Amino acid sequence: MERSGFKFQLDQIAPRFDINADEIQVLEGPEGFYETLRSKIRNAKTRIYLSTLYIGKTEHELFATIHDALSRSPQLKVSILTDALRGTREDPQPSCASLLASLVVDFPARVEIRMYHTPNLTGLRKRFIPKRINEGWGLQHIKLYGIDDEVILSGANLSSDYFTNRQDRYHVFSSSRITDYFARVHHAVCSISFLLDISDSKDTVSYSLIWPSSNLAPSPLYNPKRYISAATSLLLPLFSPSAFPTPALSNSENNNTSTTTLYPLLSHPPTLNTELPALKTLLSSPFLHSYTFTAGYFNPHHLITSSLLAASSNSKTRGTVLTASPAANGFFKSPGISGLLPPAYSHLSLRFLQRVRLANASIKLREWQRGTVGEKDGWTYHAKGIWTYFLSKSQDGREDRI
């Protein structure tokens, strides 16, 4: 397929950013991710914004790195966004929230901690559903790690496993346009999230989550419907295809085959989802040669499953699905009901393979494993994504690979 035609379809779904390939660095593993993150934080001069599900309650080294950067650079400002349910799960014991609270105490004018709360968990449901299980009603799951004019896009949270033995994916973008764009996304979500407020006494530091009057939506706990409406109105322009016109490339950039196009996608149930139509566009192309779809926890949306099967229902398109083996699942031998999740995911994989057989689709399912979780040198698998490979004929009759 022609590149212009392919891009045109995605241009109707999401904003587009054209950058050069040398502005992107792909990191291979958790240790490289951690060292790169700490190095960039250590040298930060103006801004740090971190969007994550949570920061591990014992990540004192990372905390110290942020603290030292603030001490060295008086112009530096830090904004951290986590999920409210996950960030306070261990309360009143040490938690993500209690760790970050002391950062606000030391730099009250330059550090802001925000915690997103789902509008799906309110009233009696919030009161009686136990912690950990309640996270199934919705979470803040964005992973953006912006430092000055660079941003790391990942699926990794900020805790020990993700720095040592949990495989994920990590892309470093050295582009002020990309970093500024995701900063707008980060701060938009912050503006509809709770603020961590500090009560500092002589002996202890305590905190509470408050809803500032300046927030751009009512509290999700008291008016969830209006919250969803306001959040949709706020986020929709950021992911509109026409919101960020792509500057015209120079002649040298137009002739540079390594130019890379980035389309930011959003999944904000129940009102916004540009991820599904983008995936459908990729998988429905008549020029699709092969794809690899991966998810650490294999429980894809039914529309994704249908698109994977439809794409490989002929012999021309080969599909590979890669997921964690039970021994590489983060819940392997976990105490309580969560320990049942690895066999549940295996059951879902079996059901998917049954559908593959019925559809006569050319799909192989593979399981990722490196040792066994909980044992020496055992890793878990947390990566998510899709890699697509296209073939078409160019005007001179040669195969064009995309």
Tab-separated table of C-alpha atoms in Angstrom:
chain	number	residue	atom	x	y	z
A	1	MET	CA	0.000	0.000	0.000
A	2	GLU	CA	1.161	3.534	-0.539
A	3	ARG	CA	2.499	5.177	2.571
A	4	SER	CA	0.405	8.291	1.951
A	5	GLY	CA	-2.793	6.216	1.718
A	6	PHE	CA	-1.974	4.262	4.848
A	7	LYS	CA	-1.193	7.410	6.813
A	8	PHE	CA	-4.349	9.060	5.519
A	9	GLN	CA	-6.483	6.433	7.262
A	10	LEU	CA	-4.717	6.945	10.598
A	11	ASP	CA	-4.808	10.717	10.079
A	12	GLN	CA	-8.598	10.465	10.455
A	13	ILE	CA	-8.250	8.799	13.876
A	14	ALA	CA	-5.497	10.531	15.846
A	15	PRO	CA	-3.117	13.507	15.812
A	16	ARG	CA	0.051	12.908	13.836
A	17	PHE	CA	3.668	13.791	14.593
A	18	ASP	CA	6.445	13.222	12.058
A	19	ILE	CA	9.919	12.961	13.563
A	20	ASN	CA	13.253	11.485	12.549
A	21	ALA	CA	14.167	7.983	13.647
A	22	ASP	CA	17.329	9.228	15.331
A	23	GLU	CA	15.108	11.071	17.841
A	24	ILE	CA	13.933	7.732	19.219
A	25	GLN	CA	15.919	5.317	21.358
A	26	VAL	CA	14.586	1.852	22.149
A	27	LEU	CA	15.702	0.461	25.510
A	28	GLU	CA	15.953	-3.303	25.817
A	29	GLY	CA	15.384	-4.159	29.466
A	30	PRO	CA	14.365	-3.023	32.949
A	31	GLU	CA	17.854	-2.165	34.200
A	32	GLY	CA	18.493	0.073	31.199
A	33	PHE	CA	15.120	1.706	31.732
A	34	TYR	CA	15.857	2.416	35.395
A	35	GLU	CA	19.345	3.790	34.802
A	36	THR	CA	18.167	5.956	31.904
A	37	LEU	CA	15.283	7.310	33.963
A	38	ARG	CA	17.478	8.120	36.961
A	39	SER	CA	20.170	9.680	34.786
A	40	LYS	CA	17.716	12.002	33.069
A	41	ILE	CA	16.041	12.955	36.361
A	42	ARG	CA	19.445	13.615	37.911
A	43	ASN	CA	20.231	16.131	35.158
A	44	ALA	CA	16.780	17.737	34.933
A	45	LYS	CA	16.746	21.540	34.816
A	46	THR	CA	13.177	22.780	34.307
A	47	ARG	CA	10.513	20.083	34.504
A	48	ILE	CA	9.790	16.509	35.446
A	49	TYR	CA	6.374	14.961	34.885
A	50	LEU	CA	5.740	11.338	35.772
A	51	SER	CA	2.462	9.542	34.991
A	52	THR	CA	2.290	6.017	36.371
A	53	LEU	CA	-0.026	3.574	38.073
A	54	TYR	CA	2.065	3.803	41.234
A	55	ILE	CA	5.545	4.323	42.647
A	56	GLY	CA	6.744	1.510	44.868
A	57	LYS	CA	6.557	2.383	48.560
A	58	THR	CA	10.215	1.329	49.036
A	59	GLU	CA	11.664	3.165	46.026
A	60	HIS	CA	13.829	5.362	48.227
A	61	GLU	CA	16.657	5.527	45.668
A	62	LEU	CA	14.369	6.936	42.983
A	63	PHE	CA	12.836	9.276	45.553
A	64	ALA	CA	16.329	10.494	46.539
A	65	THR	CA	17.207	11.082	42.877
A	66	ILE	CA	14.157	13.347	42.438
A	67	HIS	CA	14.890	15.073	45.748
A	68	ASP	CA	18.518	15.726	44.784
A	69	ALA	CA	17.499	17.111	41.379
A	70	LEU	CA	15.132	19.559	43.085
A	71	SER	CA	17.872	20.596	45.498
A	72	ARG	CA	20.364	21.261	42.710
A	73	SER	CA	18.039	23.066	40.281
A	74	PRO	CA	15.948	25.840	41.855
A	75	GLN	CA	13.937	26.293	38.634
A	76	LEU	CA	12.916	22.634	38.486
A	77	LYS	CA	9.241	21.739	38.982
A	78	VAL	CA	7.926	18.207	39.486
A	79	SER	CA	4.442	16.883	38.735
A	80	ILE	CA	3.579	13.271	39.571
A	81	LEU	CA	0.339	11.529	38.638
A	82	THR	CA	-0.600	8.107	40.046
A	83	ASP	CA	-3.777	6.173	40.627
A	84	ALA	CA	-5.622	6.918	43.868
A	85	LEU	CA	-6.699	3.340	44.587
A	86	ARG	CA	-3.330	1.753	43.851
A	87	GLY	CA	-1.380	4.625	45.394
A	88	THR	CA	-3.149	4.314	48.750
A	89	ARG	CA	-3.735	0.549	48.828
A	90	GLU	CA	-1.444	-0.077	51.831
A	91	ASP	CA	-2.739	2.799	53.993
A	92	PRO	CA	-2.302	3.367	56.891
A	93	GLN	CA	0.963	1.462	56.392
A	94	PRO	CA	3.684	2.963	54.142
A	95	SER	CA	2.391	3.481	50.606
A	96	CYS	CA	3.096	5.305	47.392
A	97	ALA	CA	1.182	8.301	48.767
A	98	SER	CA	3.086	8.429	52.054
A	99	LEU	CA	6.430	8.202	50.214
A	100	LEU	CA	5.571	11.117	47.941
A	101	ALA	CA	4.100	13.202	50.770
A	102	SER	CA	7.520	13.949	52.215
A	103	LEU	CA	8.610	15.292	48.822
A	104	VAL	CA	5.814	17.856	49.007
A	105	VAL	CA	6.863	18.775	52.545
A	106	ASP	CA	10.399	19.631	51.420
A	107	PHE	CA	9.413	21.420	48.183
A	108	PRO	CA	5.808	22.628	48.625
A	109	ALA	CA	5.989	25.264	45.866
A	110	ARG	CA	7.642	23.058	43.265
A	111	VAL	CA	6.122	19.590	43.708
A	112	GLU	CA	2.543	18.579	42.946
A	113	ILE	CA	1.188	15.064	43.502
A	114	ARG	CA	-2.073	14.143	41.815
A	115	MET	CA	-4.072	10.931	42.140
A	116	TYR	CA	-6.720	9.917	39.628
A	117	HIS	CA	-9.852	8.195	40.958
A	118	THR	CA	-12.168	6.240	38.705
A	119	PRO	CA	-15.788	7.483	38.556
A	120	ASN	CA	-16.927	3.835	38.464
A	121	LEU	CA	-16.292	3.198	42.164
A	122	THR	CA	-18.528	5.308	44.395
A	123	GLY	CA	-21.017	5.047	47.242
A	124	LEU	CA	-21.633	1.636	48.793
A	125	ARG	CA	-19.523	-0.068	46.166
A	126	LYS	CA	-16.475	1.958	47.225
A	127	ARG	CA	-17.261	1.436	50.884
A	128	PHE	CA	-17.546	-2.342	50.850
A	129	ILE	CA	-15.397	-3.696	47.997
A	130	PRO	CA	-11.995	-4.686	49.450
A	131	LYS	CA	-8.766	-2.987	48.463
A	132	ARG	CA	-6.860	-4.554	45.585
A	133	ILE	CA	-10.077	-6.050	44.220
A	134	ASN	CA	-11.572	-2.550	43.899
A	135	GLU	CA	-8.918	-1.686	41.306
A	136	GLY	CA	-10.881	-3.811	38.854
A	137	TRP	CA	-13.401	-0.953	38.535
A	138	GLY	CA	-10.894	1.346	36.831
A	139	LEU	CA	-7.382	2.762	37.072
A	140	GLN	CA	-5.096	5.520	35.816
A	141	HIS	CA	-2.773	3.463	33.634
A	142	ILE	CA	-0.809	6.062	31.637
A	143	LYS	CA	2.994	5.616	31.750
A	144	LEU	CA	4.711	8.867	30.723
A	145	TYR	CA	8.085	9.898	32.103
A	146	GLY	CA	8.950	13.402	30.875
A	147	ILE	CA	12.161	15.197	31.769
A	148	ASP	CA	12.912	18.610	30.217
A	149	ASP	CA	12.609	18.023	26.432
A	150	GLU	CA	12.619	14.216	26.476
A	151	VAL	CA	9.932	11.684	27.347
A	152	ILE	CA	9.995	7.947	27.942
A	153	LEU	CA	6.892	6.044	26.805
A	154	SER	CA	6.596	2.683	28.498
A	155	GLY	CA	4.256	0.188	30.088
A	156	ALA	CA	6.434	-0.069	33.186
A	157	ASN	CA	5.421	1.248	36.569
A	158	LEU	CA	7.984	2.695	38.968
A	159	SER	CA	8.762	-0.149	41.357
A	160	SER	CA	11.456	-2.736	41.921
A	161	ASP	CA	10.141	-5.496	39.617
A	162	TYR	CA	9.976	-3.085	36.693
A	163	PHE	CA	13.596	-2.066	37.321
A	164	THR	CA	15.046	-5.564	37.645
A	165	ASN	CA	13.216	-8.625	36.308
A	166	ARG	CA	9.953	-7.628	34.599
A	167	GLN	CA	10.227	-7.295	30.834
A	168	ASP	CA	8.352	-4.396	29.254
A	169	ARG	CA	8.906	-1.958	26.361
A	170	TYR	CA	10.584	1.445	26.588
A	171	HIS	CA	10.930	4.214	23.981
A	172	VAL	CA	12.845	7.441	24.646
A	173	PHE	CA	11.712	10.395	22.489
A	174	SER	CA	14.236	13.244	22.303
A	175	SER	CA	11.780	15.721	20.804
A	176	SER	CA	10.447	18.870	22.449
A	177	ARG	CA	7.236	18.676	20.349
A	178	ILE	CA	6.477	15.155	21.525
A	179	THR	CA	7.443	15.935	25.125
A	180	ASP	CA	5.318	19.103	25.160
A	181	TYR	CA	2.347	17.210	23.731
A	182	PHE	CA	2.434	14.478	26.355
A	183	ALA	CA	2.959	17.120	29.046
A	184	ARG	CA	-0.412	18.551	27.995
A	185	VAL	CA	-1.972	15.100	28.296
A	186	HIS	CA	-0.381	14.603	31.721
A	187	HIS	CA	-1.531	17.958	33.083
A	188	ALA	CA	-5.019	17.519	31.648
A	189	VAL	CA	-5.482	14.310	33.625
A	190	CYS	CA	-3.946	15.998	36.681
A	191	SER	CA	-6.616	18.702	36.435
A	192	ILE	CA	-9.348	16.084	36.932
A	193	SER	CA	-7.562	14.229	39.740
A	194	PHE	CA	-7.269	14.531	43.509
A	195	LEU	CA	-4.470	16.605	44.998
A	196	LEU	CA	-2.292	15.157	47.742
A	197	ASP	CA	-2.480	17.687	50.582
A	198	ILE	CA	-0.029	17.739	53.483
A	199	SER	CA	-0.647	18.145	57.208
A	200	ASP	CA	2.784	18.554	58.742
A	201	SER	CA	3.112	18.296	62.521
A	202	LYS	CA	6.273	18.245	64.597
A	203	ASP	CA	6.373	14.466	64.824
A	204	THR	CA	4.662	13.084	61.718
A	205	VAL	CA	3.696	13.915	58.176
A	206	SER	CA	0.111	13.060	57.294
A	207	TYR	CA	-1.761	13.642	54.073
A	208	SER	CA	-5.227	13.694	52.621
A	209	LEU	CA	-6.633	13.705	49.099
A	210	ILE	CA	-8.577	16.869	48.351
A	211	TRP	CA	-10.539	18.071	45.330
A	212	PRO	CA	-9.363	21.619	44.482
A	213	SER	CA	-12.004	24.096	43.351
A	214	SER	CA	-9.782	24.879	40.364
A	215	ASN	CA	-10.188	21.340	38.991
A	216	LEU	CA	-11.841	21.169	35.590
A	217	ALA	CA	-14.479	18.622	36.612
A	218	PRO	CA	-16.613	17.841	39.670
A	219	SER	CA	-15.403	15.090	41.982
A	220	PRO	CA	-15.897	11.609	40.510
A	221	LEU	CA	-17.055	10.426	43.936
A	222	TYR	CA	-20.029	12.808	44.144
A	223	ASN	CA	-21.082	13.387	40.563
A	224	PRO	CA	-19.621	10.629	38.366
A	225	LYS	CA	-21.813	11.347	35.333
A	226	ARG	CA	-20.835	15.008	35.175
A	227	TYR	CA	-17.234	14.015	35.828
A	228	ILE	CA	-17.225	11.651	32.828
A	229	SER	CA	-18.785	14.330	30.638
A	230	ALA	CA	-16.239	16.966	31.721
A	231	ALA	CA	-13.314	14.555	31.342
A	232	THR	CA	-14.457	13.649	27.837
A	233	SER	CA	-14.719	17.307	26.830
A	234	LEU	CA	-11.253	17.945	28.229
A	235	LEU	CA	-9.452	14.974	26.673
A	236	LEU	CA	-11.184	14.784	23.304
A	237	PRO	CA	-9.416	17.842	21.790
A	238	LEU	CA	-6.009	16.434	22.764
A	239	PHE	CA	-6.615	13.314	20.681
A	240	SER	CA	-8.515	14.911	17.821
A	241	PRO	CA	-6.837	14.397	14.425
A	242	SER	CA	-7.004	18.114	13.620
A	243	ALA	CA	-5.829	19.356	17.010
A	244	PHE	CA	-2.112	19.354	16.231
A	245	PRO	CA	-1.403	20.010	12.531
A	246	THR	CA	1.803	18.339	11.392
A	247	PRO	CA	4.403	20.871	10.149
A	248	ALA	CA	5.499	20.385	6.563
A	249	LEU	CA	8.684	18.351	6.319
A	250	SER	CA	11.736	19.823	4.661
A	251	ASN	CA	12.945	18.342	1.377
A	252	SER	CA	15.668	16.427	3.191
A	253	GLU	CA	13.144	15.017	5.653
A	254	ASN	CA	10.753	14.055	2.864
A	255	ASN	CA	13.540	12.124	1.174
A	256	ASN	CA	14.627	10.489	4.419
A	257	THR	CA	13.258	6.949	4.525
A	258	SER	CA	13.941	6.775	8.272
A	259	THR	CA	11.312	9.424	9.092
A	260	THR	CA	8.955	8.040	11.758
A	261	THR	CA	5.298	8.914	12.292
A	262	LEU	CA	3.772	8.875	15.767
A	263	TYR	CA	0.014	8.647	16.393
A	264	PRO	CA	-0.916	9.037	20.097
A	265	LEU	CA	-3.938	6.899	20.999
A	266	LEU	CA	-6.319	7.014	23.957
A	267	SER	CA	-8.443	4.502	25.784
A	268	HIS	CA	-10.754	6.289	28.237
A	269	PRO	CA	-13.829	4.098	28.749
A	270	PRO	CA	-16.674	4.455	28.262
A	271	THR	CA	-16.617	7.575	26.086
A	272	LEU	CA	-13.292	7.754	24.239
A	273	ASN	CA	-11.266	5.094	22.475
A	274	THR	CA	-9.009	5.759	19.484
A	275	GLU	CA	-6.967	2.613	20.103
A	276	LEU	CA	-9.557	0.167	18.748
A	277	PRO	CA	-10.169	1.938	15.414
A	278	ALA	CA	-6.415	2.336	14.893
A	279	LEU	CA	-5.829	-1.377	15.484
A	280	LYS	CA	-8.702	-2.243	13.170
A	281	THR	CA	-7.178	-0.028	10.476
A	282	LEU	CA	-3.856	-1.842	10.755
A	283	LEU	CA	-5.338	-5.325	10.796
A	284	SER	CA	-7.874	-4.801	8.007
A	285	SER	CA	-5.354	-3.606	5.426
A	286	PRO	CA	-5.298	-5.815	2.295
A	287	PHE	CA	-1.513	-5.349	2.223
A	288	LEU	CA	-0.926	-6.756	5.708
A	289	HIS	CA	1.731	-9.466	5.421
A	290	SER	CA	2.215	-10.432	9.074
A	291	TYR	CA	1.760	-9.174	12.596
A	292	THR	CA	2.841	-9.894	16.160
A	293	PHE	CA	0.407	-9.001	18.924
A	294	THR	CA	1.571	-9.180	22.529
A	295	ALA	CA	-0.023	-8.761	25.946
A	296	GLY	CA	1.345	-9.857	29.291
A	297	TYR	CA	-2.176	-10.668	30.430
A	298	PHE	CA	-4.045	-12.191	27.498
A	299	ASN	CA	-7.604	-10.936	27.785
A	300	PRO	CA	-8.113	-8.831	24.630
A	301	HIS	CA	-11.229	-6.846	23.852
A	302	HIS	CA	-13.607	-8.916	21.719
A	303	LEU	CA	-13.171	-6.491	18.799
A	304	ILE	CA	-9.402	-7.014	18.903
A	305	THR	CA	-9.878	-10.780	18.923
A	306	SER	CA	-12.223	-10.550	15.933
A	307	SER	CA	-9.776	-8.323	14.056
A	308	LEU	CA	-6.848	-10.676	14.709
A	309	LEU	CA	-8.854	-13.645	13.462
A	310	ALA	CA	-10.190	-11.814	10.411
A	311	ALA	CA	-6.724	-10.617	9.431
A	312	SER	CA	-5.304	-14.146	9.431
A	313	SER	CA	-8.253	-16.010	7.992
A	314	ASN	CA	-6.387	-16.297	4.707
A	315	SER	CA	-2.982	-17.851	4.083
A	316	LYS	CA	-1.431	-14.522	3.016
A	317	THR	CA	-1.329	-12.990	6.484
A	318	ARG	CA	0.581	-14.728	9.256
A	319	GLY	CA	-0.195	-13.823	12.837
A	320	THR	CA	1.713	-14.385	16.064
A	321	VAL	CA	0.302	-13.808	19.522
A	322	LEU	CA	2.834	-13.581	22.339
A	323	THR	CA	1.774	-13.687	25.983
A	324	ALA	CA	3.248	-14.566	29.360
A	325	SER	CA	3.430	-18.204	30.317
A	326	PRO	CA	1.847	-18.964	33.719
A	327	ALA	CA	5.366	-19.053	35.211
A	328	ALA	CA	6.043	-15.531	33.860
A	329	ASN	CA	2.738	-14.086	35.029
A	330	GLY	CA	3.017	-11.529	37.805
A	331	PHE	CA	0.250	-13.318	39.749
A	332	PHE	CA	1.915	-16.753	39.618
A	333	LYS	CA	1.498	-18.420	43.039
A	334	SER	CA	0.119	-15.173	44.421
A	335	PRO	CA	-1.754	-15.604	47.719
A	336	GLY	CA	-5.522	-15.367	47.708
A	337	ILE	CA	-7.859	-15.154	44.752
A	338	SER	CA	-5.267	-13.423	42.536
A	339	GLY	CA	-3.353	-16.714	42.419
A	340	LEU	CA	-6.145	-18.046	40.199
A	341	LEU	CA	-5.405	-15.508	37.477
A	342	PRO	CA	-2.576	-17.354	35.636
A	343	PRO	CA	-4.718	-20.468	34.969
A	344	ALA	CA	-7.611	-18.158	34.049
A	345	TYR	CA	-5.437	-16.471	31.407
A	346	SER	CA	-4.358	-19.903	30.155
A	347	HIS	CA	-8.037	-20.807	29.786
A	348	LEU	CA	-8.621	-17.637	27.751
A	349	SER	CA	-5.644	-18.538	25.552
A	350	LEU	CA	-7.130	-21.993	24.951
A	351	ARG	CA	-10.478	-20.478	23.993
A	352	PHE	CA	-8.692	-18.144	21.579
A	353	LEU	CA	-6.879	-21.078	19.951
A	354	GLN	CA	-10.191	-22.870	19.557
A	355	ARG	CA	-11.527	-19.857	17.672
A	356	VAL	CA	-8.351	-19.798	15.569
A	357	ARG	CA	-8.988	-23.390	14.558
A	358	LEU	CA	-12.652	-22.768	13.746
A	359	ALA	CA	-11.710	-19.747	11.611
A	360	ASN	CA	-8.908	-21.667	9.909
A	361	ALA	CA	-6.688	-18.700	10.725
A	362	SER	CA	-2.919	-18.682	10.346
A	363	ILE	CA	-2.053	-17.676	13.932
A	364	LYS	CA	0.504	-19.103	16.321
A	365	LEU	CA	0.292	-18.460	20.048
A	366	ARG	CA	3.590	-18.390	21.912
A	367	GLU	CA	4.310	-18.026	25.623
A	368	TRP	CA	7.185	-15.940	26.975
A	369	GLN	CA	9.160	-17.414	29.870
A	370	ARG	CA	12.504	-16.685	31.496
A	371	GLY	CA	12.903	-18.796	34.602
A	372	THR	CA	10.018	-19.012	37.064
A	373	VAL	CA	8.463	-16.192	39.047
A	374	GLY	CA	9.522	-16.298	42.688
A	375	GLU	CA	12.635	-18.350	42.005
A	376	LYS	CA	16.210	-17.227	41.403
A	377	ASP	CA	16.597	-15.455	38.033
A	378	GLY	CA	12.849	-15.707	37.413
A	379	TRP	CA	11.290	-12.925	35.310
A	380	THR	CA	7.767	-11.734	34.596
A	381	TYR	CA	6.429	-10.454	31.266
A	382	HIS	CA	4.481	-7.189	31.027
A	383	ALA	CA	4.902	-5.931	27.440
A	384	LYS	CA	1.962	-4.921	25.246
A	385	GLY	CA	1.790	-3.876	21.624
A	386	ILE	CA	1.434	-4.850	18.005
A	387	TRP	CA	4.039	-4.988	15.234
A	388	THR	CA	2.690	-5.032	11.671
A	389	TYR	CA	4.498	-5.731	8.412
A	390	PHE	CA	3.047	-4.627	5.047
A	391	LEU	CA	3.907	-5.526	1.450
A	392	SER	CA	2.710	-3.757	-1.665
A	393	LYS	CA	3.808	-2.975	-5.187
A	394	SER	CA	5.352	0.414	-5.848
A	395	GLN	CA	4.788	2.285	-9.097
A	396	ASP	CA	7.868	0.700	-10.679
A	397	GLY	CA	6.652	-2.789	-9.772
A	398	ARG	CA	9.015	-3.394	-6.876
A	399	GLU	CA	7.850	-4.641	-3.473
A	400	ASP	CA	7.447	-1.871	-0.932
A	401	ARG	CA	7.919	-2.882	2.683
A	402	ILE	CA	6.394	-0.915	5.542
